[in-house]
PDB file of C-alpha atoms in Angstrom:
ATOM      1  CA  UNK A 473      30.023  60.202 189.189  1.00 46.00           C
ATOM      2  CA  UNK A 474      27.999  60.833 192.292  1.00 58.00           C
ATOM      3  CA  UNK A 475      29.323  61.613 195.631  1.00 76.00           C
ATOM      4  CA  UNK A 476      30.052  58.479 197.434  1.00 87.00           C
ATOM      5  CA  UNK A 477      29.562  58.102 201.311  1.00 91.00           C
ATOM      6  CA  UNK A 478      32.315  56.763 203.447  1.00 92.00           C
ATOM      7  CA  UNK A 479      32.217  55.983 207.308  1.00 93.00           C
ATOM      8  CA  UNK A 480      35.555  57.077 209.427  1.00 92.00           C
ATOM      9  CA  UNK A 481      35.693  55.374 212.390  1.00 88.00           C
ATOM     10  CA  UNK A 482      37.770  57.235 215.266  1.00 83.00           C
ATOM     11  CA  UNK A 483      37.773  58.991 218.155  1.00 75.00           C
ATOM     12  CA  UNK A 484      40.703  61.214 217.647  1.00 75.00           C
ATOM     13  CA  UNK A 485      39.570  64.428 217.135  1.00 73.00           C
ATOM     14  CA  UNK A 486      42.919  65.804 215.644  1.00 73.00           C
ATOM     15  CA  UNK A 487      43.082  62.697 213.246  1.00 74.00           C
ATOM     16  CA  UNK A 488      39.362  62.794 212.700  1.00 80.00           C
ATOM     17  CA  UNK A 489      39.532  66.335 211.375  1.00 83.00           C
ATOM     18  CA  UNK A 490      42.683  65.629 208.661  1.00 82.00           C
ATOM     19  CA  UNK A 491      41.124  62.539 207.530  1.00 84.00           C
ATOM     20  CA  UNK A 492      38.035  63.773 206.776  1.00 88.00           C
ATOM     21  CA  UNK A 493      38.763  66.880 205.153  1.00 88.00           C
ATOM     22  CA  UNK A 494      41.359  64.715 202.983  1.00 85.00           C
ATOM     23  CA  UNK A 495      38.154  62.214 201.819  1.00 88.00           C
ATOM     24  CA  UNK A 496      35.762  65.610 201.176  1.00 91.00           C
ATOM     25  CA  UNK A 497      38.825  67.151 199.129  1.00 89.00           C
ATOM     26  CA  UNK A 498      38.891  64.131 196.821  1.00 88.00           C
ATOM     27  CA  UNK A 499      34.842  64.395 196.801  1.00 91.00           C
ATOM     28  CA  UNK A 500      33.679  61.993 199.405  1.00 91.00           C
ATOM     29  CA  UNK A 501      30.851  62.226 202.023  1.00 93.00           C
ATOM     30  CA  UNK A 502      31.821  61.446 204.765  1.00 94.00           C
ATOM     31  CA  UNK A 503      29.958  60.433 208.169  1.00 94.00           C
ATOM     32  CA  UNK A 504      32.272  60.054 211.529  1.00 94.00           C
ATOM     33  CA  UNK A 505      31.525  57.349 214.308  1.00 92.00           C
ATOM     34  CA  UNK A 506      33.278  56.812 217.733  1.00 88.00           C
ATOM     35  CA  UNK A 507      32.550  53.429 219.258  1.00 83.00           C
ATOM     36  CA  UNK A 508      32.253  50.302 217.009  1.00 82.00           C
ATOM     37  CA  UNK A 509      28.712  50.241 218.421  1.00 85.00           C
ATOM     38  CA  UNK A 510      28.034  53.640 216.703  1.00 90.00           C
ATOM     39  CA  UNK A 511      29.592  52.104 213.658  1.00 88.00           C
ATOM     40  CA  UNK A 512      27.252  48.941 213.742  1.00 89.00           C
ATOM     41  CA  UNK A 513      24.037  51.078 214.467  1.00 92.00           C
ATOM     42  CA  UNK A 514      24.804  53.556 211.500  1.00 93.00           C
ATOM     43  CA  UNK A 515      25.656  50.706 209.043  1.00 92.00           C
ATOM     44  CA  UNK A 516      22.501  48.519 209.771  1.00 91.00           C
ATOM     45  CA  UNK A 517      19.919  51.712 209.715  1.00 92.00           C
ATOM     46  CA  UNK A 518      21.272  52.986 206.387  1.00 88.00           C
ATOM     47  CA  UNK A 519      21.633  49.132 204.479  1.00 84.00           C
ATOM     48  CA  UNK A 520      20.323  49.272 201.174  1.00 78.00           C
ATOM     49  CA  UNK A 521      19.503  52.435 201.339  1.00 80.00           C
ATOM     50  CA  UNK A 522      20.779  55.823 199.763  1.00 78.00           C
ATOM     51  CA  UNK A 523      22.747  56.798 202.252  1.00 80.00           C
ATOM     52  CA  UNK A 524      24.472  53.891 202.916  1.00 85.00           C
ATOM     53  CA  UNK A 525      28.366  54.055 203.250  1.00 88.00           C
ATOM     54  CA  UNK A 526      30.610  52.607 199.850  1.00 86.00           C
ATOM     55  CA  UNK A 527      33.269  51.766 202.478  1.00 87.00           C
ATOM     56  CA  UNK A 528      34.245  51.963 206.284  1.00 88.00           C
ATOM     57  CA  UNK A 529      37.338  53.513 207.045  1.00 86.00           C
ATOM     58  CA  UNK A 530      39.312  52.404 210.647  1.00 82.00           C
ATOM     59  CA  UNK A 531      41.676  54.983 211.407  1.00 77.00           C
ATOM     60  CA  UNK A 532      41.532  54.226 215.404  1.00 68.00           C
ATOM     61  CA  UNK A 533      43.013  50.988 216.334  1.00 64.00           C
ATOM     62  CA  UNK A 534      42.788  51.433 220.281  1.00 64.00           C
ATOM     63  CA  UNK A 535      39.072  50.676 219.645  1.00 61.00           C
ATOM     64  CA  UNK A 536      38.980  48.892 216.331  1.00 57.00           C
ATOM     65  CA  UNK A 537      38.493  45.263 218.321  1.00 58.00           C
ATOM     66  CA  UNK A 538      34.978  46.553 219.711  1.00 65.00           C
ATOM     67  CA  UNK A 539      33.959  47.052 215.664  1.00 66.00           C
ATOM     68  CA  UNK A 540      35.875  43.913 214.419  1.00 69.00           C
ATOM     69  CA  UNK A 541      33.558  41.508 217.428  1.00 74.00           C
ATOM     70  CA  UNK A 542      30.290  43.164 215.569  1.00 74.00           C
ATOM     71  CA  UNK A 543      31.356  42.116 211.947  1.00 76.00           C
ATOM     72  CA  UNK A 544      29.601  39.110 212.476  1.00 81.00           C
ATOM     73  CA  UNK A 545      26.286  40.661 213.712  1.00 83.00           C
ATOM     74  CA  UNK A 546      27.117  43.093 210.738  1.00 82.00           C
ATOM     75  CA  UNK A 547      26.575  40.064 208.251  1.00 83.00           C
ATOM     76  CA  UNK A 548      23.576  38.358 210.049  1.00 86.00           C
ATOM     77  CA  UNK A 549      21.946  41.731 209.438  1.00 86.00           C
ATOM     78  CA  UNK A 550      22.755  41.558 205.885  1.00 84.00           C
ATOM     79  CA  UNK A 551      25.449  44.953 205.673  1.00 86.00           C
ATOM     80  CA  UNK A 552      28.774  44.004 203.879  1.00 81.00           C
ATOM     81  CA  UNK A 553      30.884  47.179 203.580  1.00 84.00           C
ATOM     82  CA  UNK A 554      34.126  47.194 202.234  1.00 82.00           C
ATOM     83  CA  UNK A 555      36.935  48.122 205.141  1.00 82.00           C
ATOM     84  CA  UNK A 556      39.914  49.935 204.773  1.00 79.00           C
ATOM     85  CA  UNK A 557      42.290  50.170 207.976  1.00 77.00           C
ATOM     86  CA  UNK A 558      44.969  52.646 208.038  1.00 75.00           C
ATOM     87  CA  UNK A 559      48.018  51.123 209.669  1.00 64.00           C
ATOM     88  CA  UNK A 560      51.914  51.627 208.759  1.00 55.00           C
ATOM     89  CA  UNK A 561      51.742  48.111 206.604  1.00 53.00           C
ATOM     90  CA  UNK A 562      49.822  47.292 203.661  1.00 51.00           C
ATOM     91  CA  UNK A 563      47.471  43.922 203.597  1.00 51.00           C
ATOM     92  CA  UNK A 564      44.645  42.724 201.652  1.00 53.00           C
ATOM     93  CA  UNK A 565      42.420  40.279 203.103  1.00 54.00           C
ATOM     94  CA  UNK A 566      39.360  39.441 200.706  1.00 51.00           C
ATOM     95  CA  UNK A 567      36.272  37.407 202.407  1.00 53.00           C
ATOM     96  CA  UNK A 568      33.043  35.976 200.754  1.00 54.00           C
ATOM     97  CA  UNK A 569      31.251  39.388 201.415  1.00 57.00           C
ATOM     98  CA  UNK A 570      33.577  41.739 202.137  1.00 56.00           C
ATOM     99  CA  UNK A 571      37.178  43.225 201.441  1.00 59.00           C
ATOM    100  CA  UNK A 572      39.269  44.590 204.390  1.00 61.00           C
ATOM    101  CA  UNK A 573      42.393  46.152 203.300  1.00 63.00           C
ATOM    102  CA  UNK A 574      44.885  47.364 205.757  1.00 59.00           C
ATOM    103  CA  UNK A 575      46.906  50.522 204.666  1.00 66.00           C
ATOM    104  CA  UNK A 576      49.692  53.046 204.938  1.00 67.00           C
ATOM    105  CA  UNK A 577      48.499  56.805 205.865  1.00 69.00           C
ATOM    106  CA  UNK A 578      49.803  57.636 202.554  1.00 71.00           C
ATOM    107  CA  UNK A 579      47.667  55.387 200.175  1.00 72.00           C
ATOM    108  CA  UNK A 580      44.686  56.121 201.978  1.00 76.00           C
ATOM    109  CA  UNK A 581      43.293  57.891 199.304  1.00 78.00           C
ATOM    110  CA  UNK A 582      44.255  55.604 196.589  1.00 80.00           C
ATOM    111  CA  UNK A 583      43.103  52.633 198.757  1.00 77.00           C
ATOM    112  CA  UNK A 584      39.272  55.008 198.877  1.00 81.00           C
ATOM    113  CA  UNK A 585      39.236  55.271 195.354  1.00 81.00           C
ATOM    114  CA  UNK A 586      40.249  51.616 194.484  1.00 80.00           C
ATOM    115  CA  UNK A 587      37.409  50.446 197.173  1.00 76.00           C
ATOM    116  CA  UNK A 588      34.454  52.884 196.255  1.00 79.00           C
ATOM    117  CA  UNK A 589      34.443  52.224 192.688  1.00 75.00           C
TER     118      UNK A 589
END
């Protein structure tokens, strides 16, 4: 199986830094973004392409509603990406294009693996 790409958005560095190394331990590339602006410009540049992300990770909720206003732009551009959101409570929302999943800290990885393959 080849490395699959995954892109964390969050601007907590301490989080930032345990999350990732948790994805690259279970053998996932993975790109970080800050602002849901970031997130939009690195999804759209890398569509159908390579590099492009198997799934987009929210671990920062204080500026997850500046990403969720661009999903629509994200679809007019032609990028669906799965999303997983890492929240205390489980939920699984399935759209016509997408998947966004909210989930515990402690499934995150489990929640990846489901997502990316």
């Amino acid at each position: 199986m080849s490395e699959q790409s995954i892109l964390l958005f969050d601007s907590s560095l301490e989080k930032v830094s345990s999350t990732r190394f948790l994805l690259q331990l279970a053998n996932y590339r993975v790109a970080v973004v800050r602002s849901g602006e970031e997130a939009f410009n690195w999804l759209v540049s890398r569509a159908n392409s390579s590099s492009q992300a198997s799934l987009l990770v929210i671990n920062d909720h204080s500026q997850s509603l500046s990403l969720l206003d661009l999903l629509p732009q994200l679809k007019q551009q032609g990028v669906a990406v799965p999303m997983l959101s890492v929240l205390r409570d489980e939920i699984r929302f399935s759209g016509e294009d997408a998947e966004f999943v909210l989930c515990r800290p402690e499934n995150l990885l489990g929640q990846v693996r489901a997502l990316t393959t």
